[in-house]
PDB file of C-alpha atoms in Angstrom:
ATOM      1  CA  PRO A   1     100.581  92.072 108.594  1.00  0.00           C
ATOM      2  CA  SER A   2      97.873  89.496 108.015  1.00  0.00           C
ATOM      3  CA  ARG A   3      98.740  85.824 108.113  1.00  0.00           C
ATOM      4  CA  GLY A   4     100.958  84.748 105.222  1.00  0.00           C
ATOM      5  CA  ARG A   5     102.422  88.214 104.534  1.00  0.00           C
ATOM      6  CA  CYS A   6     105.696  89.569 105.913  1.00  0.00           C
ATOM      7  CA  ARG A   7     104.931  93.172 104.942  1.00  0.00           C
ATOM      8  CA  MET A   8     101.952  95.424 105.563  1.00  0.00           C
ATOM      9  CA  ASN A   9      99.595  96.608 102.850  1.00  0.00           C
ATOM     10  CA  TYR A  10      98.536 100.213 103.292  1.00  0.00           C
ATOM     11  CA  ALA A  11      95.629 102.249 101.990  1.00  0.00           C
ATOM     12  CA  ILE A  12      96.146 105.953 101.358  1.00  0.00           C
ATOM     13  CA  ILE A  13      92.831 107.815 101.275  1.00  0.00           C
ATOM     14  CA  ALA A  14      93.165 111.116  99.411  1.00  0.00           C
ATOM     15  CA  ALA A  15      90.756 113.414 101.253  1.00  0.00           C
ATOM     16  CA  GLY A  16      92.430 116.779 100.805  1.00  0.00           C
ATOM     17  CA  GLY A  17      89.915 118.239  98.360  1.00  0.00           C
ATOM     18  CA  THR A  18      88.012 121.438  99.057  1.00  0.00           C
ATOM     19  CA  GLY A  19      84.882 120.568  97.063  1.00  0.00           C
ATOM     20  CA  ARG A  20      84.996 123.504  94.663  1.00  0.00           C
ATOM     21  CA  ARG A  21      83.201 121.564  91.938  1.00  0.00           C
ATOM     22  CA  MET A  22      80.476 120.498  94.358  1.00  0.00           C
ATOM     23  CA  GLY A  23      79.703 124.176  94.918  1.00  0.00           C
ATOM     24  CA  GLY A  24      79.140 124.014  98.687  1.00  0.00           C
ATOM     25  CA  ALA A  25      80.953 125.351 101.716  1.00  0.00           C
ATOM     26  CA  ARG A  26      81.890 121.914 103.074  1.00  0.00           C
ATOM     27  CA  PRO A  27      84.528 119.668 101.482  1.00  0.00           C
ATOM     28  CA  LYS A  28      82.701 116.988  99.479  1.00  0.00           C
ATOM     29  CA  GLN A  29      84.195 114.115 101.480  1.00  0.00           C
ATOM     30  CA  PHE A  30      82.355 115.380 104.572  1.00  0.00           C
ATOM     31  CA  LEU A  31      78.945 115.667 102.909  1.00  0.00           C
ATOM     32  CA  GLU A  32      76.459 113.130 104.217  1.00  0.00           C
ATOM     33  CA  LEU A  33      75.389 109.956 102.464  1.00  0.00           C
ATOM     34  CA  GLY A  34      72.842 107.840 104.291  1.00  0.00           C
ATOM     35  CA  GLY A  35      73.260 109.943 107.414  1.00  0.00           C
ATOM     36  CA  GLU A  36      77.060 109.739 107.643  1.00  0.00           C
ATOM     37  CA  PRO A  37      79.957 111.562 105.945  1.00  0.00           C
ATOM     38  CA  ILE A  38      81.006 110.033 102.633  1.00  0.00           C
ATOM     39  CA  ILE A  39      84.535 109.454 103.906  1.00  0.00           C
ATOM     40  CA  VAL A  40      83.254 107.263 106.748  1.00  0.00           C
ATOM     41  CA  HIS A  41      81.650 104.917 104.221  1.00  0.00           C
ATOM     42  CA  THR A  42      84.910 104.831 102.265  1.00  0.00           C
ATOM     43  CA  LEU A  43      86.995 104.102 105.355  1.00  0.00           C
ATOM     44  CA  ARG A  44      84.677 101.222 106.284  1.00  0.00           C
ATOM     45  CA  ARG A  45      85.287  99.557 102.914  1.00  0.00           C
ATOM     46  CA  PHE A  46      89.045  99.470 103.495  1.00  0.00           C
ATOM     47  CA  ASP A  47      88.693  98.632 107.186  1.00  0.00           C
ATOM     48  CA  ALA A  48      86.717  95.519 106.189  1.00  0.00           C
ATOM     49  CA  CYS A  49      89.160  94.333 103.498  1.00  0.00           C
ATOM     50  CA  GLU A  50      91.489  91.584 104.699  1.00  0.00           C
ATOM     51  CA  MET A  51      94.148  92.625 102.168  1.00  0.00           C
ATOM     52  CA  ILE A  52      94.567  96.027 103.881  1.00  0.00           C
ATOM     53  CA  ASP A  53      96.479  96.222 107.172  1.00  0.00           C
ATOM     54  CA  ALA A  54      96.608  99.971 107.846  1.00  0.00           C
ATOM     55  CA  ILE A  55      95.082 103.202 106.561  1.00  0.00           C
ATOM     56  CA  VAL A  56      96.647 106.663 106.208  1.00  0.00           C
ATOM     57  CA  VAL A  57      94.421 109.611 105.299  1.00  0.00           C
ATOM     58  CA  ALA A  58      95.527 112.932 103.822  1.00  0.00           C
ATOM     59  CA  ALA A  59      92.978 115.582 104.809  1.00  0.00           C
ATOM     60  CA  PRO A  60      92.797 119.384 104.974  1.00  0.00           C
ATOM     61  CA  SER A  61      94.844 120.501 107.984  1.00  0.00           C
ATOM     62  CA  GLU A  62      91.820 122.147 109.596  1.00  0.00           C
ATOM     63  CA  ASP A  63      89.863 118.869 109.412  1.00  0.00           C
ATOM     64  CA  VAL A  64      92.464 116.439 110.802  1.00  0.00           C
ATOM     65  CA  ALA A  65      91.077 116.437 114.367  1.00  0.00           C
ATOM     66  CA  ALA A  66      87.467 116.160 113.196  1.00  0.00           C
ATOM     67  CA  LEU A  67      88.339 113.233 110.944  1.00  0.00           C
ATOM     68  CA  LEU A  68      90.085 111.392 113.777  1.00  0.00           C
ATOM     69  CA  GLU A  69      86.973 111.879 115.900  1.00  0.00           C
ATOM     70  CA  LEU A  70      84.675 110.674 113.098  1.00  0.00           C
ATOM     71  CA  ALA A  71      86.777 107.571 112.529  1.00  0.00           C
ATOM     72  CA  GLY A  72      86.806 106.800 116.246  1.00  0.00           C
ATOM     73  CA  ARG A  73      83.022 107.084 116.528  1.00  0.00           C
ATOM     74  CA  ALA A  74      82.616 104.886 113.448  1.00  0.00           C
ATOM     75  CA  GLY A  75      84.837 102.176 114.915  1.00  0.00           C
ATOM     76  CA  ILE A  76      87.483 102.290 112.170  1.00  0.00           C
ATOM     77  CA  ARG A  77      90.184  99.940 113.494  1.00  0.00           C
ATOM     78  CA  LYS A  78      92.903 100.233 110.871  1.00  0.00           C
ATOM     79  CA  LEU A  79      93.338 104.016 110.739  1.00  0.00           C
ATOM     80  CA  GLU A  80      96.998 104.601 111.554  1.00  0.00           C
ATOM     81  CA  ARG A  81      97.480 108.294 110.803  1.00  0.00           C
ATOM     82  CA  VAL A  82      95.768 111.387 109.417  1.00  0.00           C
ATOM     83  CA  VAL A  83      98.237 113.794 107.813  1.00  0.00           C
ATOM     84  CA  PRO A  84      97.642 117.343 106.553  1.00  0.00           C
ATOM     85  CA  GLY A  85      97.124 117.284 102.804  1.00  0.00           C
ATOM     86  CA  GLY A  86      98.774 119.525 100.251  1.00  0.00           C
ATOM     87  CA  ALA A  87      97.478 122.107  97.812  1.00  0.00           C
ATOM     88  CA  GLU A  88      96.926 119.416  95.151  1.00  0.00           C
ATOM     89  CA  ARG A  89      96.084 115.717  95.251  1.00  0.00           C
ATOM     90  CA  GLN A  90      99.576 114.717  94.147  1.00  0.00           C
ATOM     91  CA  GLU A  91     101.136 116.528  97.098  1.00  0.00           C
ATOM     92  CA  SER A  92      98.587 115.038  99.495  1.00  0.00           C
ATOM     93  CA  VAL A  93      99.428 111.502  98.393  1.00  0.00           C
ATOM     94  CA  ALA A  94     103.157 112.244  98.677  1.00  0.00           C
ATOM     95  CA  ARG A  95     102.682 113.456 102.254  1.00  0.00           C
ATOM     96  CA  ALA A  96     100.703 110.346 103.179  1.00  0.00           C
ATOM     97  CA  LEU A  97     103.340 108.162 101.528  1.00  0.00           C
ATOM     98  CA  SER A  98     106.058 109.782 103.637  1.00  0.00           C
ATOM     99  CA  ALA A  99     104.133 108.768 106.777  1.00  0.00           C
ATOM    100  CA  ILE A 100     104.480 105.065 105.926  1.00  0.00           C
ATOM    101  CA  ARG A 101     107.419 103.109 107.319  1.00  0.00           C
ATOM    102  CA  PRO A 102     109.381 101.828 104.284  1.00  0.00           C
ATOM    103  CA  GLU A 103     110.783  98.817 106.104  1.00  0.00           C
ATOM    104  CA  SER A 104     107.294  97.435 106.767  1.00  0.00           C
ATOM    105  CA  ALA A 105     105.456  98.469 103.600  1.00  0.00           C
ATOM    106  CA  GLY A 106     104.353  96.015 100.940  1.00  0.00           C
ATOM    107  CA  VAL A 107     101.659  97.365  98.618  1.00  0.00           C
ATOM    108  CA  VAL A 108     100.089 100.819  98.872  1.00  0.00           C
ATOM    109  CA  ALA A 109      96.559 101.297  97.519  1.00  0.00           C
ATOM    110  CA  VAL A 110      95.679 104.940  96.800  1.00  0.00           C
ATOM    111  CA  HIS A 111      91.963 105.735  96.793  1.00  0.00           C
ATOM    112  CA  ASP A 112      89.722 108.770  96.375  1.00  0.00           C
ATOM    113  CA  ALA A 113      87.839 109.566  99.586  1.00  0.00           C
ATOM    114  CA  VAL A 114      84.710 110.230  97.536  1.00  0.00           C
ATOM    115  CA  ARG A 115      84.443 106.736  96.014  1.00  0.00           C
ATOM    116  CA  PRO A 116      82.428 105.080  98.818  1.00  0.00           C
ATOM    117  CA  PHE A 117      81.017 102.190  96.760  1.00  0.00           C
ATOM    118  CA  VAL A 118      84.255 100.322  96.080  1.00  0.00           C
ATOM    119  CA  THR A 119      83.992  96.709  97.266  1.00  0.00           C
ATOM    120  CA  SER A 120      86.363  94.610  99.351  1.00  0.00           C
ATOM    121  CA  ALA A 121      86.725  92.274  96.374  1.00  0.00           C
ATOM    122  CA  GLU A 122      87.802  95.122  94.086  1.00  0.00           C
ATOM    123  CA  ILE A 123      90.324  96.341  96.659  1.00  0.00           C
ATOM    124  CA  ALA A 124      91.688  92.836  97.118  1.00  0.00           C
ATOM    125  CA  ASP A 125      91.917  92.208  93.368  1.00  0.00           C
ATOM    126  CA  VAL A 126      93.906  95.358  92.635  1.00  0.00           C
ATOM    127  CA  VAL A 127      96.233  94.812  95.626  1.00  0.00           C
ATOM    128  CA  ALA A 128      96.865  91.224  94.508  1.00  0.00           C
ATOM    129  CA  ALA A 129      97.635  92.401  90.966  1.00  0.00           C
ATOM    130  CA  ALA A 130     100.098  95.029  92.256  1.00  0.00           C
ATOM    131  CA  THR A 131     101.764  92.399  94.423  1.00  0.00           C
ATOM    132  CA  ARG A 132     102.408  90.333  91.293  1.00  0.00           C
ATOM    133  CA  THR A 133     103.251  93.078  88.778  1.00  0.00           C
ATOM    134  CA  GLY A 134     104.318  96.168  90.729  1.00  0.00           C
ATOM    135  CA  ALA A 135     101.421  98.455  89.767  1.00  0.00           C
ATOM    136  CA  ALA A 136      97.728  97.997  89.030  1.00  0.00           C
ATOM    137  CA  ILE A 137      94.590 100.105  88.676  1.00  0.00           C
ATOM    138  CA  LEU A 138      90.861  99.546  88.495  1.00  0.00           C
ATOM    139  CA  ALA A 139      89.374 100.699  85.208  1.00  0.00           C
ATOM    140  CA  VAL A 140      86.204 100.318  83.153  1.00  0.00           C
ATOM    141  CA  PRO A 141      85.715 100.444  79.364  1.00  0.00           C
ATOM    142  CA  SER A 142      84.483 103.732  77.941  1.00  0.00           C
ATOM    143  CA  SER A 143      80.911 103.651  76.691  1.00  0.00           C
ATOM    144  CA  ASP A 144      81.352 107.023  74.978  1.00  0.00           C
ATOM    145  CA  THR A 145      83.319 107.988  71.899  1.00  0.00           C
ATOM    146  CA  ILE A 146      86.416 109.989  72.871  1.00  0.00           C
ATOM    147  CA  LYS A 147      87.410 113.049  70.817  1.00  0.00           C
ATOM    148  CA  ILE A 148      90.741 114.878  70.945  1.00  0.00           C
ATOM    149  CA  VAL A 149      90.013 118.585  70.449  1.00  0.00           C
ATOM    150  CA  ASP A 150      91.886 121.824  69.907  1.00  0.00           C
ATOM    151  CA  GLY A 151      89.650 124.501  71.369  1.00  0.00           C
ATOM    152  CA  SER A 152      86.263 123.790  69.797  1.00  0.00           C
ATOM    153  CA  VAL A 153      87.614 121.778  66.846  1.00  0.00           C
ATOM    154  CA  VAL A 154      87.887 117.992  66.782  1.00  0.00           C
ATOM    155  CA  VAL A 155      91.428 116.911  65.920  1.00  0.00           C
ATOM    156  CA  ARG A 156      90.880 113.154  65.907  1.00  0.00           C
ATOM    157  CA  THR A 157      88.791 110.363  67.336  1.00  0.00           C
ATOM    158  CA  ILE A 158      90.316 107.665  69.525  1.00  0.00           C
ATOM    159  CA  GLU A 159      89.405 104.044  68.914  1.00  0.00           C
ATOM    160  CA  ARG A 160      86.990 103.335  71.756  1.00  0.00           C
ATOM    161  CA  GLY A 161      88.163  99.759  72.173  1.00  0.00           C
ATOM    162  CA  THR A 162      91.556 101.008  73.370  1.00  0.00           C
ATOM    163  CA  VAL A 163      90.163 103.428  75.979  1.00  0.00           C
ATOM    164  CA  MET A 164      89.687 102.581  79.661  1.00  0.00           C
ATOM    165  CA  LEU A 165      88.395 104.988  82.310  1.00  0.00           C
ATOM    166  CA  ALA A 166      90.673 104.876  85.342  1.00  0.00           C
ATOM    167  CA  GLN A 167      89.216 104.493  88.816  1.00  0.00           C
ATOM    168  CA  THR A 168      90.702 103.999  92.259  1.00  0.00           C
ATOM    169  CA  PRO A 169      92.091 102.274  94.185  1.00  0.00           C
ATOM    170  CA  GLN A 170      95.364 102.310  92.296  1.00  0.00           C
ATOM    171  CA  ALA A 171      97.844  99.976  93.962  1.00  0.00           C
ATOM    172  CA  PHE A 172     101.641  99.891  93.821  1.00  0.00           C
ATOM    173  CA  GLN A 173     104.513  98.160  95.483  1.00  0.00           C
ATOM    174  CA  PHE A 174     105.776 100.743  97.956  1.00  0.00           C
ATOM    175  CA  GLU A 175     109.145 101.349  96.330  1.00  0.00           C
ATOM    176  CA  VAL A 176     107.574 101.729  92.861  1.00  0.00           C
ATOM    177  CA  LEU A 177     105.296 104.520  94.101  1.00  0.00           C
ATOM    178  CA  ARG A 178     107.946 106.144  96.317  1.00  0.00           C
ATOM    179  CA  ARG A 179     110.413 106.335  93.422  1.00  0.00           C
ATOM    180  CA  ALA A 180     107.806 107.786  91.048  1.00  0.00           C
ATOM    181  CA  HIS A 181     106.782 110.494  93.526  1.00  0.00           C
ATOM    182  CA  ALA A 182     110.421 111.348  94.277  1.00  0.00           C
ATOM    183  CA  ARG A 183     111.165 111.746  90.581  1.00  0.00           C
ATOM    184  CA  ALA A 184     108.019 113.818  90.055  1.00  0.00           C
ATOM    185  CA  ALA A 185     109.078 116.204  92.827  1.00  0.00           C
ATOM    186  CA  ALA A 186     112.597 116.471  91.421  1.00  0.00           C
ATOM    187  CA  GLU A 187     111.534 117.037  87.807  1.00  0.00           C
ATOM    188  CA  GLY A 188     108.346 119.045  88.378  1.00  0.00           C
ATOM    189  CA  TRP A 189     105.792 116.604  87.001  1.00  0.00           C
ATOM    190  CA  THR A 190     102.130 117.351  87.696  1.00  0.00           C
ATOM    191  CA  VAL A 191      99.545 114.668  86.992  1.00  0.00           C
ATOM    192  CA  THR A 192      96.004 113.774  88.050  1.00  0.00           C
ATOM    193  CA  ASP A 193      96.586 110.195  89.198  1.00  0.00           C
ATOM    194  CA  ASP A 194      99.404 108.116  90.632  1.00  0.00           C
ATOM    195  CA  ALA A 195      99.436 105.634  87.776  1.00  0.00           C
ATOM    196  CA  SER A 196     100.529 108.467  85.465  1.00  0.00           C
ATOM    197  CA  LEU A 197     103.584 109.068  87.654  1.00  0.00           C
ATOM    198  CA  VAL A 198     104.543 105.404  87.469  1.00  0.00           C
ATOM    199  CA  GLU A 199     104.005 105.394  83.698  1.00  0.00           C
ATOM    200  CA  GLN A 200     106.292 108.429  83.314  1.00  0.00           C
ATOM    201  CA  ASP A 201     108.849 106.668  85.501  1.00  0.00           C
ATOM    202  CA  CYS A 202     108.867 103.887  82.873  1.00  0.00           C
ATOM    203  CA  GLY A 203     106.774 101.547  84.969  1.00  0.00           C
ATOM    204  CA  THR A 204     104.172  99.112  83.647  1.00  0.00           C
ATOM    205  CA  VAL A 205     100.657  99.423  85.043  1.00  0.00           C
ATOM    206  CA  THR A 206      98.250  96.474  84.959  1.00  0.00           C
ATOM    207  CA  VAL A 207      94.508  96.998  84.477  1.00  0.00           C
ATOM    208  CA  VAL A 208      92.036  95.178  86.713  1.00  0.00           C
ATOM    209  CA  PRO A 209      88.373  95.297  85.596  1.00  0.00           C
ATOM    210  CA  GLY A 210      86.284  97.622  87.736  1.00  0.00           C
ATOM    211  CA  THR A 211      82.547  98.300  87.760  1.00  0.00           C
ATOM    212  CA  PRO A 212      80.429 101.376  86.971  1.00  0.00           C
ATOM    213  CA  ARG A 213      79.167 101.380  90.570  1.00  0.00           C
ATOM    214  CA  ASN A 214      82.524 102.673  91.833  1.00  0.00           C
ATOM    215  CA  ILE A 215      81.512 106.266  91.151  1.00  0.00           C
ATOM    216  CA  LYS A 216      83.400 109.372  92.215  1.00  0.00           C
ATOM    217  CA  ILE A 217      81.158 111.924  93.944  1.00  0.00           C
ATOM    218  CA  THR A 218      82.367 115.204  92.488  1.00  0.00           C
ATOM    219  CA  HIS A 219      79.290 117.166  91.365  1.00  0.00           C
ATOM    220  CA  PRO A 220      75.816 117.633  92.915  1.00  0.00           C
ATOM    221  CA  ASP A 221      74.333 115.190  90.395  1.00  0.00           C
ATOM    222  CA  ASP A 222      76.811 112.548  91.584  1.00  0.00           C
ATOM    223  CA  LEU A 223      75.589 112.938  95.156  1.00  0.00           C
ATOM    224  CA  ALA A 224      71.978 112.504  94.054  1.00  0.00           C
ATOM    225  CA  LEU A 225      72.955 109.327  92.194  1.00  0.00           C
ATOM    226  CA  ALA A 226      74.905 108.113  95.233  1.00  0.00           C
ATOM    227  CA  GLU A 227      71.819 108.496  97.438  1.00  0.00           C
ATOM    228  CA  LEU A 228      69.836 106.292  95.040  1.00  0.00           C
ATOM    229  CA  MET A 229      72.659 103.733  94.943  1.00  0.00           C
ATOM    230  CA  TYR A 230      72.871 103.738  98.731  1.00  0.00           C
ATOM    231  CA  GLU A 231      69.157 102.986  99.016  1.00  0.00           C
ATOM    232  CA  GLU A 232      69.489 100.204  96.458  1.00  0.00           C
ATOM    233  CA  GLU A 233      72.468  98.680  98.274  1.00  0.00           C
ATOM    234  CA  PHE A 234      71.420  98.960 101.909  1.00  0.00           C
ATOM    235  CA  GLY A 235      67.660  99.408 101.731  1.00  0.00           C
ATOM    236  CA  ARG A 236      65.504 102.374 102.562  1.00  0.00           C
ATOM    237  CA  SER A 237      65.404 101.513 106.264  1.00  0.00           C
ATOM    238  CA  HIS A 238      69.095 102.445 106.493  1.00  0.00           C
ATOM    239  CA  ALA A 239      68.954 105.513 104.249  1.00  0.00           C
ATOM    240  CA  ARG A 240      69.440 107.799 107.248  1.00  0.00           C
ATOM    241  CA  GLY A 241      71.322 105.416 109.504  1.00  0.00           C
ATOM    242  CA  ARG A 242      74.613 103.631 109.849  1.00  0.00           C
ATOM    243  CA  ALA A 243      75.785 101.580 106.901  1.00  0.00           C
ATOM    244  CA  ARG A 244      75.251  97.827 107.142  1.00  0.00           C
ATOM    245  CA  GLU A 245      76.435  94.940 105.052  1.00  0.00           C
ATOM    246  CA  PRO A 246      75.136  95.322 101.485  1.00  0.00           C
ATOM    247  CA  ARG A 247      72.028  93.297 100.764  1.00  0.00           C
ATOM    248  CA  ALA A 248      72.032  90.936  97.795  1.00  0.00           C
ATOM    249  CA  ARG A 249      71.339  92.718  94.525  1.00  0.00           C
ATOM    250  CA  SER A 250      69.363  91.459  91.587  1.00  0.00           C
ATOM    251  CA  ARG A 251      70.995  91.122  88.183  1.00  0.00           C
ATOM    252  CA  ARG A 252      69.381  94.408  87.158  1.00  0.00           C
ATOM    253  CA  GLN A 253      70.920  96.212  90.139  1.00  0.00           C
ATOM    254  CA  ARG A 254      74.516  95.186  89.407  1.00  0.00           C
ATOM    255  CA  GLY A 255      74.972  98.132  87.059  1.00  0.00           C
ATOM    256  CA  VAL A 256      75.015 101.707  88.309  1.00  0.00           C
ATOM    257  CA  LEU A 257      71.275 101.450  89.032  1.00  0.00           C
TER     258      LEU A 257
END
């Protein structure tokens, strides 16, 4: 653990997706951004964060060896293990969680492999919040009006001021997340994020303000946007090379574009 902490903070990178929505043959986390796989950019963000001591990745079983090689070439220092992922994200995170030593674990930050623009400050903020409260997520306010529908019919409209769009990382004290996943397995819960498991396990989840730049690359349009963001952040000279430290952005550039 880093100085001042008696337990280790872990990052779990959920990289078990097959990329069906992206429409290509390669899993989306291995598509290139600025000349390198998206997941390499994501790993670098956590490798550089002082609040993270070790990284565990859940990846498709056939890609475990390739990912270890990629991480080695990229100089990722904190990668501790790559475990075979499950059929769904929830199972992948559970497998990664089981690879962490309970006696040494402090906070676990779960992150989507295809969110490569998260910052060290955002990671640190959500880990610090989870250390204090037990569970915390990054989230941004919704700029759209949210409708609850039944088929093609609107049932009701949700007050936009009460709606936040969840991002990752989502951070939890180890035992909080372990207990929620154990209960989910026992009772057959299926959810789309780890915070939902903790909520169902009667836990309280704190919201930490995120930014619109922390996009999830899921569809082809997202990848096109990510390429533009990469050029804005690192400069055109690095658009096909290794990622460097982000250059300073103007006030206009601090949004998505």
